[in-house]
Structure formats: C-alpha cells, structure tokens
JSON list of C-alpha atoms in Angstrom, two decimals:
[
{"chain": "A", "resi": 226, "resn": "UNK", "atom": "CA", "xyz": [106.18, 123.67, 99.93]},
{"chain": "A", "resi": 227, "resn": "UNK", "atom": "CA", "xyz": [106.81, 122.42, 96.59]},
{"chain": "A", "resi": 228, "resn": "UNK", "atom": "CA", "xyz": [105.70, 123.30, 93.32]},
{"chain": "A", "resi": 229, "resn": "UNK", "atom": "CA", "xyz": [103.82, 120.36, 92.94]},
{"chain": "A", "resi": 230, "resn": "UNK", "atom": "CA", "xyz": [102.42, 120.77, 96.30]},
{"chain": "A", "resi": 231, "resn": "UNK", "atom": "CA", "xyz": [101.34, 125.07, 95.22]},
{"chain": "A", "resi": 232, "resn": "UNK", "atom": "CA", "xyz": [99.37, 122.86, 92.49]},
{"chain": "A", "resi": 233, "resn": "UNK", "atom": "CA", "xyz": [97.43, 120.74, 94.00]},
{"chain": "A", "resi": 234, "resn": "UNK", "atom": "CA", "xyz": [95.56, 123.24, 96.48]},
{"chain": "A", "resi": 235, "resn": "UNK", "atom": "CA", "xyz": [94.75, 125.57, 93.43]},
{"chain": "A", "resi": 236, "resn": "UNK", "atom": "CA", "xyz": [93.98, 122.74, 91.30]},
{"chain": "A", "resi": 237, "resn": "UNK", "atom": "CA", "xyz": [89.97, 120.99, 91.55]},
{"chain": "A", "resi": 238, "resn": "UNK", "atom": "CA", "xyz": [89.86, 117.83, 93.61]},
{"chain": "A", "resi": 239, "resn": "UNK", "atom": "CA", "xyz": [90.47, 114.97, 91.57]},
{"chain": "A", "resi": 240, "resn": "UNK", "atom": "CA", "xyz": [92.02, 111.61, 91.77]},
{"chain": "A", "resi": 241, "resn": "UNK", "atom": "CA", "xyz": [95.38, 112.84, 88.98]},
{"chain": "A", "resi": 242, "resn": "UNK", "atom": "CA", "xyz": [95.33, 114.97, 92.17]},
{"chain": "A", "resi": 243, "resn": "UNK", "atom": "CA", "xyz": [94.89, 112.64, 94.74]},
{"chain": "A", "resi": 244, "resn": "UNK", "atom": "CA", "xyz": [97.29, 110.56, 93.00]},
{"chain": "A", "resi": 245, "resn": "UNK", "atom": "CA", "xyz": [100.04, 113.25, 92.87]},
{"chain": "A", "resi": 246, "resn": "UNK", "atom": "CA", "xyz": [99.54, 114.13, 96.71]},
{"chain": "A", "resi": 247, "resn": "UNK", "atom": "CA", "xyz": [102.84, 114.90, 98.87]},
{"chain": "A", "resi": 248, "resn": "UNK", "atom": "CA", "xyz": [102.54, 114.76, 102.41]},
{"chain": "A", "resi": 249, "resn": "UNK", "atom": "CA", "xyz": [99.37, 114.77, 105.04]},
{"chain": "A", "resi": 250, "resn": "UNK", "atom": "CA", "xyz": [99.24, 118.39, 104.33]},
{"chain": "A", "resi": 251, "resn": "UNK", "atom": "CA", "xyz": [98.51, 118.05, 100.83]},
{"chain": "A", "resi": 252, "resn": "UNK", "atom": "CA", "xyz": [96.18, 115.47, 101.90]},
{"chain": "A", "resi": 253, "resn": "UNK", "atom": "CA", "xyz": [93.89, 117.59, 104.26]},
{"chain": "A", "resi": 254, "resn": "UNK", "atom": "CA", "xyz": [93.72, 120.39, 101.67]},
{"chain": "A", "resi": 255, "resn": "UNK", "atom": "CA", "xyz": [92.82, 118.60, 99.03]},
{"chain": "A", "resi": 256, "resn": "UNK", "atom": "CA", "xyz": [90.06, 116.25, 100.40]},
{"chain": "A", "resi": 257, "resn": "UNK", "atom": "CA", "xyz": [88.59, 119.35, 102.33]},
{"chain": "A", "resi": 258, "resn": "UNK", "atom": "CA", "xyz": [87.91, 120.90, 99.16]},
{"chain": "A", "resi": 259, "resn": "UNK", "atom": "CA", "xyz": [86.62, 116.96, 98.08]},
{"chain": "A", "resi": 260, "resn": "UNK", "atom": "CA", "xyz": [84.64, 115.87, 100.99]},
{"chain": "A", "resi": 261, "resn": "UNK", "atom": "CA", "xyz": [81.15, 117.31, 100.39]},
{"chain": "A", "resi": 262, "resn": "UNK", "atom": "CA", "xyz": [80.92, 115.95, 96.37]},
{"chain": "A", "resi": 263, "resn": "UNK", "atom": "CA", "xyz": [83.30, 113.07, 96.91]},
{"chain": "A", "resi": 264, "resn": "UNK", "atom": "CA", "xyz": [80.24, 109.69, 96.39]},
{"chain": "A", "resi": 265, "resn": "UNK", "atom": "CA", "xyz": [78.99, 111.83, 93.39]},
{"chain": "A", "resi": 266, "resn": "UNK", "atom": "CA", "xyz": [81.76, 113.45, 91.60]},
{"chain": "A", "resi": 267, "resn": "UNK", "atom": "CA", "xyz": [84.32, 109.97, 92.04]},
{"chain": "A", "resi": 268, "resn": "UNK", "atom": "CA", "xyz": [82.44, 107.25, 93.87]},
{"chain": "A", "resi": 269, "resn": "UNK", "atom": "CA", "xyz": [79.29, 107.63, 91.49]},
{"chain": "A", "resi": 270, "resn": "UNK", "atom": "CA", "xyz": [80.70, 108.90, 88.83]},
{"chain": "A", "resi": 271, "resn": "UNK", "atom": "CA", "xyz": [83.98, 106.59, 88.45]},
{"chain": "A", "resi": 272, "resn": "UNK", "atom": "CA", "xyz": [81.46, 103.14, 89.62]},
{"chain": "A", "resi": 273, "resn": "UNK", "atom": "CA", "xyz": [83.61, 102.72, 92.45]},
{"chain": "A", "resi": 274, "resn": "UNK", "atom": "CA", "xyz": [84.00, 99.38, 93.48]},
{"chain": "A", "resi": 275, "resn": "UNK", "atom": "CA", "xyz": [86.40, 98.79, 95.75]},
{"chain": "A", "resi": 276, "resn": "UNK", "atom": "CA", "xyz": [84.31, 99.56, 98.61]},
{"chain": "A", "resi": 277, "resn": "UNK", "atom": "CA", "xyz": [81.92, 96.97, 98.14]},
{"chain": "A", "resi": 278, "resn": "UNK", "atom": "CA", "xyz": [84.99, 94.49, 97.30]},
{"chain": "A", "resi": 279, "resn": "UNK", "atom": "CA", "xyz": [86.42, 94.82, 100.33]},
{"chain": "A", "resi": 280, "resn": "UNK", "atom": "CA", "xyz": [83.63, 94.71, 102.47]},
{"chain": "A", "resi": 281, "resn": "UNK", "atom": "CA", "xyz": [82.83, 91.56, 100.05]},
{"chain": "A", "resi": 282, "resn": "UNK", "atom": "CA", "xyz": [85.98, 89.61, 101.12]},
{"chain": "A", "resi": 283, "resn": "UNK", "atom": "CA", "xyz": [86.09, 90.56, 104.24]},
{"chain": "A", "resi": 284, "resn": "UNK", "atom": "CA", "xyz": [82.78, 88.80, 105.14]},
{"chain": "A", "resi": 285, "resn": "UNK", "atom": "CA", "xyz": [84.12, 85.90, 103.23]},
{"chain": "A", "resi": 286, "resn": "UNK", "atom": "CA", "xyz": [86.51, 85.57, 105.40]},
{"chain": "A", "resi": 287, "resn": "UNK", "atom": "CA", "xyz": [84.93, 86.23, 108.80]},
{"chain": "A", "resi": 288, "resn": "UNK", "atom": "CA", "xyz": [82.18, 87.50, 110.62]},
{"chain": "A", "resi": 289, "resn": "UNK", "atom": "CA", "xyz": [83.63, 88.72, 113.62]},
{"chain": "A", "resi": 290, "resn": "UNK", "atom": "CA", "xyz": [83.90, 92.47, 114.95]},
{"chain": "A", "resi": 291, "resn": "UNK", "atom": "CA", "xyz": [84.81, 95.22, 115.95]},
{"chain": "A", "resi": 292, "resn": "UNK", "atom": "CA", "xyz": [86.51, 96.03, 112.93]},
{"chain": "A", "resi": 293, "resn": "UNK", "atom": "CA", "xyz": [88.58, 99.20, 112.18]},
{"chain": "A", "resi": 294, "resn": "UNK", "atom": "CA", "xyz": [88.55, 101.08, 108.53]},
{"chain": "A", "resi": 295, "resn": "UNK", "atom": "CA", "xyz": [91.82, 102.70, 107.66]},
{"chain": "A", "resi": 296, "resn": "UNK", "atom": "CA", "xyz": [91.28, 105.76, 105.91]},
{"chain": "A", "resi": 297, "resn": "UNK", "atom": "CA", "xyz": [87.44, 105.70, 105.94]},
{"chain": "A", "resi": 298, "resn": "UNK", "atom": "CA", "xyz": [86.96, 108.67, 104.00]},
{"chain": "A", "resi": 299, "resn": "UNK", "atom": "CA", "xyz": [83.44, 109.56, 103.41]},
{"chain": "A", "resi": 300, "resn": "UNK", "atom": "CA", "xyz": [82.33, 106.11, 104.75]},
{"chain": "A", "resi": 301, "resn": "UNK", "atom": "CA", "xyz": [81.67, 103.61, 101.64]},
{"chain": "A", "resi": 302, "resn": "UNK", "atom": "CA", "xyz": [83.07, 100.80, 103.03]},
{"chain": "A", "resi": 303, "resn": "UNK", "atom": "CA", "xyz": [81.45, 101.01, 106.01]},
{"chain": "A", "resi": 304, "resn": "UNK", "atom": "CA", "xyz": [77.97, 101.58, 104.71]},
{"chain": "A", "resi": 305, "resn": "UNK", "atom": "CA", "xyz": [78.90, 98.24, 102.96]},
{"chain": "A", "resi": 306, "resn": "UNK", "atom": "CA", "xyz": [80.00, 96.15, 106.35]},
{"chain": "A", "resi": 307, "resn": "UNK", "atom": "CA", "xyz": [76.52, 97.19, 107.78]},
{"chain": "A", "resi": 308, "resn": "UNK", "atom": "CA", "xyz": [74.54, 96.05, 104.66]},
{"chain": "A", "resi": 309, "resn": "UNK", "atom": "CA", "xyz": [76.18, 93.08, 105.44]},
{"chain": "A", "resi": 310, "resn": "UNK", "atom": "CA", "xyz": [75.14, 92.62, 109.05]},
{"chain": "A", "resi": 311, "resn": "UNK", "atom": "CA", "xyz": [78.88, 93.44, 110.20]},
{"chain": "A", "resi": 312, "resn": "UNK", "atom": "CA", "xyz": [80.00, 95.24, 112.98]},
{"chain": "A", "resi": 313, "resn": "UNK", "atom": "CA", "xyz": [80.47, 97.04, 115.11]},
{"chain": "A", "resi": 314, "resn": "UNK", "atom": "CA", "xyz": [82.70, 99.48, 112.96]},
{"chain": "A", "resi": 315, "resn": "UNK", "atom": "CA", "xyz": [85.24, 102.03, 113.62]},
{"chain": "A", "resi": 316, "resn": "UNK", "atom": "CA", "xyz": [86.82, 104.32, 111.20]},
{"chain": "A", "resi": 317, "resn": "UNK", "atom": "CA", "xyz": [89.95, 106.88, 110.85]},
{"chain": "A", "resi": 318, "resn": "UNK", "atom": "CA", "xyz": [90.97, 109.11, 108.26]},
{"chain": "A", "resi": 319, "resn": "UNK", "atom": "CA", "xyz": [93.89, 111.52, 107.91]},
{"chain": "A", "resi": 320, "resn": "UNK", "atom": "CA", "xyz": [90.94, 114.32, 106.73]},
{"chain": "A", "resi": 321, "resn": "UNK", "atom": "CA", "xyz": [88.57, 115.55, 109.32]},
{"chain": "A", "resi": 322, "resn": "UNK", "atom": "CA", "xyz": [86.40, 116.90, 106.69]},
{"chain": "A", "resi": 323, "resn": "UNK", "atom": "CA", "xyz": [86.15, 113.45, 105.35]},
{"chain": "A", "resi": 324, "resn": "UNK", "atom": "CA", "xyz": [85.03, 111.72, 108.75]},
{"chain": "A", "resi": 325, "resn": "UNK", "atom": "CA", "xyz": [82.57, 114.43, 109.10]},
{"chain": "A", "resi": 326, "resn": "UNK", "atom": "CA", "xyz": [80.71, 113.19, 105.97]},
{"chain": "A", "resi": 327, "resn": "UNK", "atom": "CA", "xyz": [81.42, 109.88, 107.53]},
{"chain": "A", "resi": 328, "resn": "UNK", "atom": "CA", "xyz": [79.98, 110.48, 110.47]},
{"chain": "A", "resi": 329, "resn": "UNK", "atom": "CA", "xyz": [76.33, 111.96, 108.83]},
{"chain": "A", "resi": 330, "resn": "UNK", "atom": "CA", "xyz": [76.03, 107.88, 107.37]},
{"chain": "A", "resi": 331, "resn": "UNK", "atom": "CA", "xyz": [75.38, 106.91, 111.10]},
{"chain": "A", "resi": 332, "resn": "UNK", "atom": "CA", "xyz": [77.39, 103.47, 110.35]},
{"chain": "A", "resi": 333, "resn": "UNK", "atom": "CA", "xyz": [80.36, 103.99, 112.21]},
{"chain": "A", "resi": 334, "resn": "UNK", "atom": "CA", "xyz": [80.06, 103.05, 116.06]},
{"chain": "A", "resi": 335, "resn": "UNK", "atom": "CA", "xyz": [83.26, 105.65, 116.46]},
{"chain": "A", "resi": 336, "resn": "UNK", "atom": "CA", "xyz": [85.51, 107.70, 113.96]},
{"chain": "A", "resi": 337, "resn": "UNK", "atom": "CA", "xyz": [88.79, 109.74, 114.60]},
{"chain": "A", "resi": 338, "resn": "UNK", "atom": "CA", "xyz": [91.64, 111.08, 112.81]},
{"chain": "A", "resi": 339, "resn": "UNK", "atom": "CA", "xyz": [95.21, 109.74, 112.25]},
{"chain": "A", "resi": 340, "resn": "UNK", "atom": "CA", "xyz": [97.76, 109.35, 109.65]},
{"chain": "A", "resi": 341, "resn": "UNK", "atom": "CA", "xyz": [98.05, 105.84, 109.06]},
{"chain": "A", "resi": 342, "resn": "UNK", "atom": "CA", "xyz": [101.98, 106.38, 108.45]},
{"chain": "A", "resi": 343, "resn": "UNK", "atom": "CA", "xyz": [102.23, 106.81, 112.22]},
{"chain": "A", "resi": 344, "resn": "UNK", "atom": "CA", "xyz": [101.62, 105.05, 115.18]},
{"chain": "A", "resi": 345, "resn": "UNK", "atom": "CA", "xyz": [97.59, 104.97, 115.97]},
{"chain": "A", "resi": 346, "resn": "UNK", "atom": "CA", "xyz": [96.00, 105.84, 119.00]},
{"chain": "A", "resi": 347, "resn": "UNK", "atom": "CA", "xyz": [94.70, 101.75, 119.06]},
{"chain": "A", "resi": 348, "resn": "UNK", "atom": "CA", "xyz": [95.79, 99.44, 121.71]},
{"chain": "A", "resi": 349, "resn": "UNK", "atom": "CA", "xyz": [97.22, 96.21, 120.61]},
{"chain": "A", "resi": 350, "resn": "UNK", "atom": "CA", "xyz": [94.79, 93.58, 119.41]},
{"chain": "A", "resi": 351, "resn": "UNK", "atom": "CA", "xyz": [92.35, 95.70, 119.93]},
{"chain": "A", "resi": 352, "resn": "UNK", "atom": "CA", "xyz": [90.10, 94.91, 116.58]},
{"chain": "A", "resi": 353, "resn": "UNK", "atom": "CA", "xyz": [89.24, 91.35, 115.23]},
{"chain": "A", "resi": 354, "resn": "UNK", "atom": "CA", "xyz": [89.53, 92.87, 111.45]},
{"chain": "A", "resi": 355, "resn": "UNK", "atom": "CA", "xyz": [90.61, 95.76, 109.46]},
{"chain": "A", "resi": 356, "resn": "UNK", "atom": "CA", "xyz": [89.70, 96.87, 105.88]},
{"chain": "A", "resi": 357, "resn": "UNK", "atom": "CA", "xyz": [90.97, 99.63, 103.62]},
{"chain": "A", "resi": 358, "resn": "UNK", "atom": "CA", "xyz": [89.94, 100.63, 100.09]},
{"chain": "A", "resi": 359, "resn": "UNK", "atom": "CA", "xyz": [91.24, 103.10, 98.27]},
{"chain": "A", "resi": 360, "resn": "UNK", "atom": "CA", "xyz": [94.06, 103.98, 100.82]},
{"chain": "A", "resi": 361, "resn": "UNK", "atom": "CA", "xyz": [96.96, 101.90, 100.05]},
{"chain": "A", "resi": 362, "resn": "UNK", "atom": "CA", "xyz": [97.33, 103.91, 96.68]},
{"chain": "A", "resi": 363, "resn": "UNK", "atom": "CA", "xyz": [99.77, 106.64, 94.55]},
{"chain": "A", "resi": 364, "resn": "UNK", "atom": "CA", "xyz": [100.35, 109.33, 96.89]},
{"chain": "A", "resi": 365, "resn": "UNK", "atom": "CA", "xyz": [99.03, 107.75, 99.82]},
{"chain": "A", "resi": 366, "resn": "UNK", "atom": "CA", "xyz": [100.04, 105.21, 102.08]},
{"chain": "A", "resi": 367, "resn": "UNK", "atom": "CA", "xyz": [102.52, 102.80, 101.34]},
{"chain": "A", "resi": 368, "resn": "UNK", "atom": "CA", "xyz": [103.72, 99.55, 102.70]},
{"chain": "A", "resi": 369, "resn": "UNK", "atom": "CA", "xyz": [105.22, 100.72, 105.70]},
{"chain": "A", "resi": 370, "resn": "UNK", "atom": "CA", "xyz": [102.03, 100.82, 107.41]},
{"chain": "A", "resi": 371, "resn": "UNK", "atom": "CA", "xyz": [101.32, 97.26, 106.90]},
{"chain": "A", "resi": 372, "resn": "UNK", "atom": "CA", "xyz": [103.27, 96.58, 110.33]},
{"chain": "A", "resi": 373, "resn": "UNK", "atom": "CA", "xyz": [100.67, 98.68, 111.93]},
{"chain": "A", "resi": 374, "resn": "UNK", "atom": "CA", "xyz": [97.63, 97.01, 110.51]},
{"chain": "A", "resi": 375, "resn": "UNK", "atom": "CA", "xyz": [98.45, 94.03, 111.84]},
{"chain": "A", "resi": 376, "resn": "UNK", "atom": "CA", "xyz": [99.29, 95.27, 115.74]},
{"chain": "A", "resi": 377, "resn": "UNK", "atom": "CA", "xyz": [96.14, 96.48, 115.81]},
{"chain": "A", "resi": 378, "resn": "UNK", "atom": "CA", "xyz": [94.49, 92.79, 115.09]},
{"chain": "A", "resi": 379, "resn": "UNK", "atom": "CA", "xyz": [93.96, 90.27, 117.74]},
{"chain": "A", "resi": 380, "resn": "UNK", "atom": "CA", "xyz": [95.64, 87.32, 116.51]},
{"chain": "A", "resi": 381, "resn": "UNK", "atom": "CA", "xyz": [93.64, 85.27, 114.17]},
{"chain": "A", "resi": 382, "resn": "UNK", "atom": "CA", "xyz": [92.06, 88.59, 112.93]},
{"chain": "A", "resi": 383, "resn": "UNK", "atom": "CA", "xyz": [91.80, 89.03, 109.48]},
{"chain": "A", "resi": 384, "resn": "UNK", "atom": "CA", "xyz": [92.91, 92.59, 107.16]},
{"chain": "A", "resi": 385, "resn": "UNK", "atom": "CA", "xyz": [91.30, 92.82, 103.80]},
{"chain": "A", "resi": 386, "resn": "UNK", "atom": "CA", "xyz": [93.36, 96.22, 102.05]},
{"chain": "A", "resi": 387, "resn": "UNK", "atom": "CA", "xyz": [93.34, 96.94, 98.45]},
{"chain": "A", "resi": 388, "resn": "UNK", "atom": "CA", "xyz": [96.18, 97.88, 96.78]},
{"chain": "A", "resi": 389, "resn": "UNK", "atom": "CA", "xyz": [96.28, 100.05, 93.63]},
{"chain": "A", "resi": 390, "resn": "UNK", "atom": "CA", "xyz": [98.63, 97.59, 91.73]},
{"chain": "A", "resi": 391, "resn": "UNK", "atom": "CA", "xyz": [101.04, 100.30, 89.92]},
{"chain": "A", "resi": 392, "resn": "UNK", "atom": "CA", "xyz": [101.57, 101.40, 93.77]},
{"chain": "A", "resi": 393, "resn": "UNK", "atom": "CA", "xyz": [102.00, 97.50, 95.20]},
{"chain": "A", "resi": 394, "resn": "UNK", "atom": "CA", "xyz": [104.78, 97.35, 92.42]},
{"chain": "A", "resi": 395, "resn": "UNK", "atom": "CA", "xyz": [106.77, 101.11, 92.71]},
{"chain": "A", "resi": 396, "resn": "UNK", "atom": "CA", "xyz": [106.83, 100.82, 96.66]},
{"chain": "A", "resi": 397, "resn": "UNK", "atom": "CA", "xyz": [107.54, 97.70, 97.13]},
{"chain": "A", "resi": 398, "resn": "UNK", "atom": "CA", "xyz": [104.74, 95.92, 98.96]},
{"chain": "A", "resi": 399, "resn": "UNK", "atom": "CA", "xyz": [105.61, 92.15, 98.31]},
{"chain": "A", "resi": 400, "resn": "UNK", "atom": "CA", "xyz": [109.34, 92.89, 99.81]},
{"chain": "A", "resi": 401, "resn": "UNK", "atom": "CA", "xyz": [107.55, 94.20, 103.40]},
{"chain": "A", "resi": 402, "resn": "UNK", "atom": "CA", "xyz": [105.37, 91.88, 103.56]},
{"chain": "A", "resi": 403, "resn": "UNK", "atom": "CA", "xyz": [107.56, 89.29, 103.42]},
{"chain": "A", "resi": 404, "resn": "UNK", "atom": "CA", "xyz": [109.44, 90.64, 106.41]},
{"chain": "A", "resi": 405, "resn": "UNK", "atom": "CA", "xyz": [106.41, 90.43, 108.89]},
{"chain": "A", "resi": 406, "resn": "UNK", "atom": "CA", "xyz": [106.15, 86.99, 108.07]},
{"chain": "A", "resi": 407, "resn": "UNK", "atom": "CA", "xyz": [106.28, 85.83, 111.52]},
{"chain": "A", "resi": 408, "resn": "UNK", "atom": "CA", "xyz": [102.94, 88.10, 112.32]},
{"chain": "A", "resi": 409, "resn": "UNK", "atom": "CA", "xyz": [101.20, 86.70, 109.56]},
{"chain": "A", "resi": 410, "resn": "UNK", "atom": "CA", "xyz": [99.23, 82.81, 109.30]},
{"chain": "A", "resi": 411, "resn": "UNK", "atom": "CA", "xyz": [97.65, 83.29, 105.99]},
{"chain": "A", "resi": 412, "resn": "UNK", "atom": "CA", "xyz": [98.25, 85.47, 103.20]},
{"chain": "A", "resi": 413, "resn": "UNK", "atom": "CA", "xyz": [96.57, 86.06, 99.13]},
{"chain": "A", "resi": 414, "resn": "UNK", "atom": "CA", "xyz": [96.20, 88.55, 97.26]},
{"chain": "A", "resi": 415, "resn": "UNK", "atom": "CA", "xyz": [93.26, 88.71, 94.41]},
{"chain": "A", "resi": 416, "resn": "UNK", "atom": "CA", "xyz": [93.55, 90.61, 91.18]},
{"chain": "A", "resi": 417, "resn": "UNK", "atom": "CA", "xyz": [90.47, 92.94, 90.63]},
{"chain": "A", "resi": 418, "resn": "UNK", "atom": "CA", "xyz": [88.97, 96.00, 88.83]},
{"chain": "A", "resi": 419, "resn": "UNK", "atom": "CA", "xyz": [88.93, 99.84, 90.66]},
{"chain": "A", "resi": 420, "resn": "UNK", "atom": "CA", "xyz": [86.31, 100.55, 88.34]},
{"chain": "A", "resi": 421, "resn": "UNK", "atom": "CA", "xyz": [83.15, 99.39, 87.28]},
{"chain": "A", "resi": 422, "resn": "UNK", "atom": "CA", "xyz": [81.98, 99.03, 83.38]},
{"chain": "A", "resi": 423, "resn": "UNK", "atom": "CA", "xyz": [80.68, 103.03, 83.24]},
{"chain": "A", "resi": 424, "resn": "UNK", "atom": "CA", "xyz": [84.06, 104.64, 84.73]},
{"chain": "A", "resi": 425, "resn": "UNK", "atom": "CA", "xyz": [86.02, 106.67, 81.90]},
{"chain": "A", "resi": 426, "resn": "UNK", "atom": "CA", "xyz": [89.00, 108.59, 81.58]},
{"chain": "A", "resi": 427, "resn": "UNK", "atom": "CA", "xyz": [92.71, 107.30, 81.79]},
{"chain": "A", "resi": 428, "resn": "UNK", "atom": "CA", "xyz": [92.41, 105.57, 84.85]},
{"chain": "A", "resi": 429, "resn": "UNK", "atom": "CA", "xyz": [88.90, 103.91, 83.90]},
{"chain": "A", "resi": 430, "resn": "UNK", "atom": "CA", "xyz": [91.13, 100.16, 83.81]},
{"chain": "A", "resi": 431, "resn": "UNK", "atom": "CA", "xyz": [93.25, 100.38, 86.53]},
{"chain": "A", "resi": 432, "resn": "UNK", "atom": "CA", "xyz": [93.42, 97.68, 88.99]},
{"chain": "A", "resi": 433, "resn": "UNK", "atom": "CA", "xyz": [94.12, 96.61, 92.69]},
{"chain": "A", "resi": 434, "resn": "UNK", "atom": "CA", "xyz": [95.29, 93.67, 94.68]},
{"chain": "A", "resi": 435, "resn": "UNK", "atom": "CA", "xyz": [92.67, 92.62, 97.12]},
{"chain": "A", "resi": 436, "resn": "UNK", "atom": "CA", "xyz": [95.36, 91.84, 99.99]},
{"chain": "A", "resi": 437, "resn": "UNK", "atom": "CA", "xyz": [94.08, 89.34, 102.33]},
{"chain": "A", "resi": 438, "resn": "UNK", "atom": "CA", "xyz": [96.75, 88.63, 105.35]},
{"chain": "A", "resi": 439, "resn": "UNK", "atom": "CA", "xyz": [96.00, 86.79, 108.88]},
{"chain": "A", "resi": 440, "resn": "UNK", "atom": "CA", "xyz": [97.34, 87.74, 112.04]},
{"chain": "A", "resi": 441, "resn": "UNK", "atom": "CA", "xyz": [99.10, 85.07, 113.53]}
]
C-alpha cells in the first residue's frame, strides 16, 4: 500500500479524499467510513447537483426503462429518476456500504456491487439507459469504462454520465470516445456546474460535462 493510500484510511471522508483515491480498495475504505453522513456532510452541504442533472437530461432524452445507475452510491440519482416517473431502476456501486444506504431509499427495483473498471455481471443490451453522476471523476473511473456502458444498452438506448471536466481532460475521454464510434448514433456533451450557489471551499466552481452518447 502506498503512502498516499496509509492516508486516506486515517484521514476523514472527504471529496480532496475521494479525489486522491488509488484503487477499489481505497475506495471501499473510504466510503465505508462516508456512507452513513454522505447526503448531509457532501450532498447537502456542497448543493450537489449533479444528481438531479442527470436524471434531468436523461428524461429529456427518453422515457424508457429499465435503466442502470453506475456507481449509485447512496442513491441520489435514483431518488431523482422516480420523482420523475422513471423506471424501473437498477443500481451498482463498488461500496457495499454505499448500496446499503441505497437500498433504505426503496427506489431501486435491484442494487449490487461491481467495479465499473471491470466487466459487469449485465447481459448485453440488457438496459434501455444508463446514468452516472459523480462517478466518472479524479480518482475514480476513467474512460475505459465507457466501452462497457454502452454493451450494456440495447441499441438506441441512451447514457447520460457526468464527467468532472479536469478528469475528461487528464484521462483522455474525447480520444476513447472517439474510438467506439461505430457503437455510438448520437453524441453531446453539455457544460455545467457540480455545485450549486451555497457550496464553498476550493472545489465550490468546479464543473462537469454532461455526456450524452446513443447506442447505435
């Protein structure tokens, strides 16, 4: 283990944290210790919005289900599908402890874990839309598991992902994507705030792309 790694499971949970996370080991430890105060010490706290973007687009975009949320967490996004009427929903996370909070929101039709780096236990086409907020960021995923996303979508399913844009840039995102070209009928991307008006500290203005690709 490194250093960095010693640090972060002595250190609070908190997004510098999150942000400096190596490996799903790091990942579990640190959003165990997160998972009960998560929607009140960040999500409340910070005016998270990304959630309620996501869920936002995505119904702009279609109305169809099941759809699958990658790296569900403590459930935001899908409280925000079913205040929208959307469904049915599915969730996975890489942190148990997470999905357990999850799971107490009673949105979720079925939740399990996985590392989104890897291969998920999801047949092929199996979802007519996936979402992700907050996942596709520093320390997290990174574009690699685009390719997966869009297996898992039937084609003409729709994946609505933000991406933290200082991540889209360092990893590389617009480079991948533009390999799985043939996979994909419609792509755009929308610049938009992480953060509402009340968030403070130094990452109060940071921003995402709202990724918006088409299975073809």
């Amino acid at each position: 283990m490194s250093a960095l790694s010693m640090k972060i499971m002595t250190d609070k949970p908190d997004l510098q944290n999150a942000y400096a996370l190596e490996g799903p080991n790091g990942a579990k430890k640190l959003y165990a210790d997160w998972a009960g105060t998560y929607d009140k010490s960040f999500a409340e706290e910070m005016a998270y919005r990304l959630p309620k973007s996501v869920a936002d687009a995505y119904q702009s975009l279609s109305q169809e289900g099941p759809i699958l949320d990658l790296g569900a967490g403590t459930g935001l996004v899908g409280e925000c599908l079913t205040h929208l009427g959307l469904g049915p929903v599915d969730g996975t996370d890489i942190s148990p402890d997470m999905l357990r909070q999850a799971r107490g929101k009673n949105v979720y039709r079925r939740l399990f874990e996985s590392d989104l780096t890897q291969r998920l236990a999801v047949e092929d086409g199996a979802y007519s839309g996936a979402v992700s907020a907050g996942t596709f960021t520093n320390g997290h995923v990174g574009p690699e598991a685009i390719a997966e996303v869009l297996r898992i979508l039937k084609p003409g399913g729709w994946a609505v992902l933000s991406v933290n844009s200082h991540h889209w840039e360092a990893m590389g995102f617009e480079a991948v994507i533009d390999r799985l070209e043939n996979s994909i009928s419609e792509r755009r991307k929308i610049d938009i705030p992480i953060y509402g008006a009340d968030a403070s500290g130094e990452h109060a203005n940071d921003r995402a792309w709202l990724l918006q690709l088409r299975r073809s």
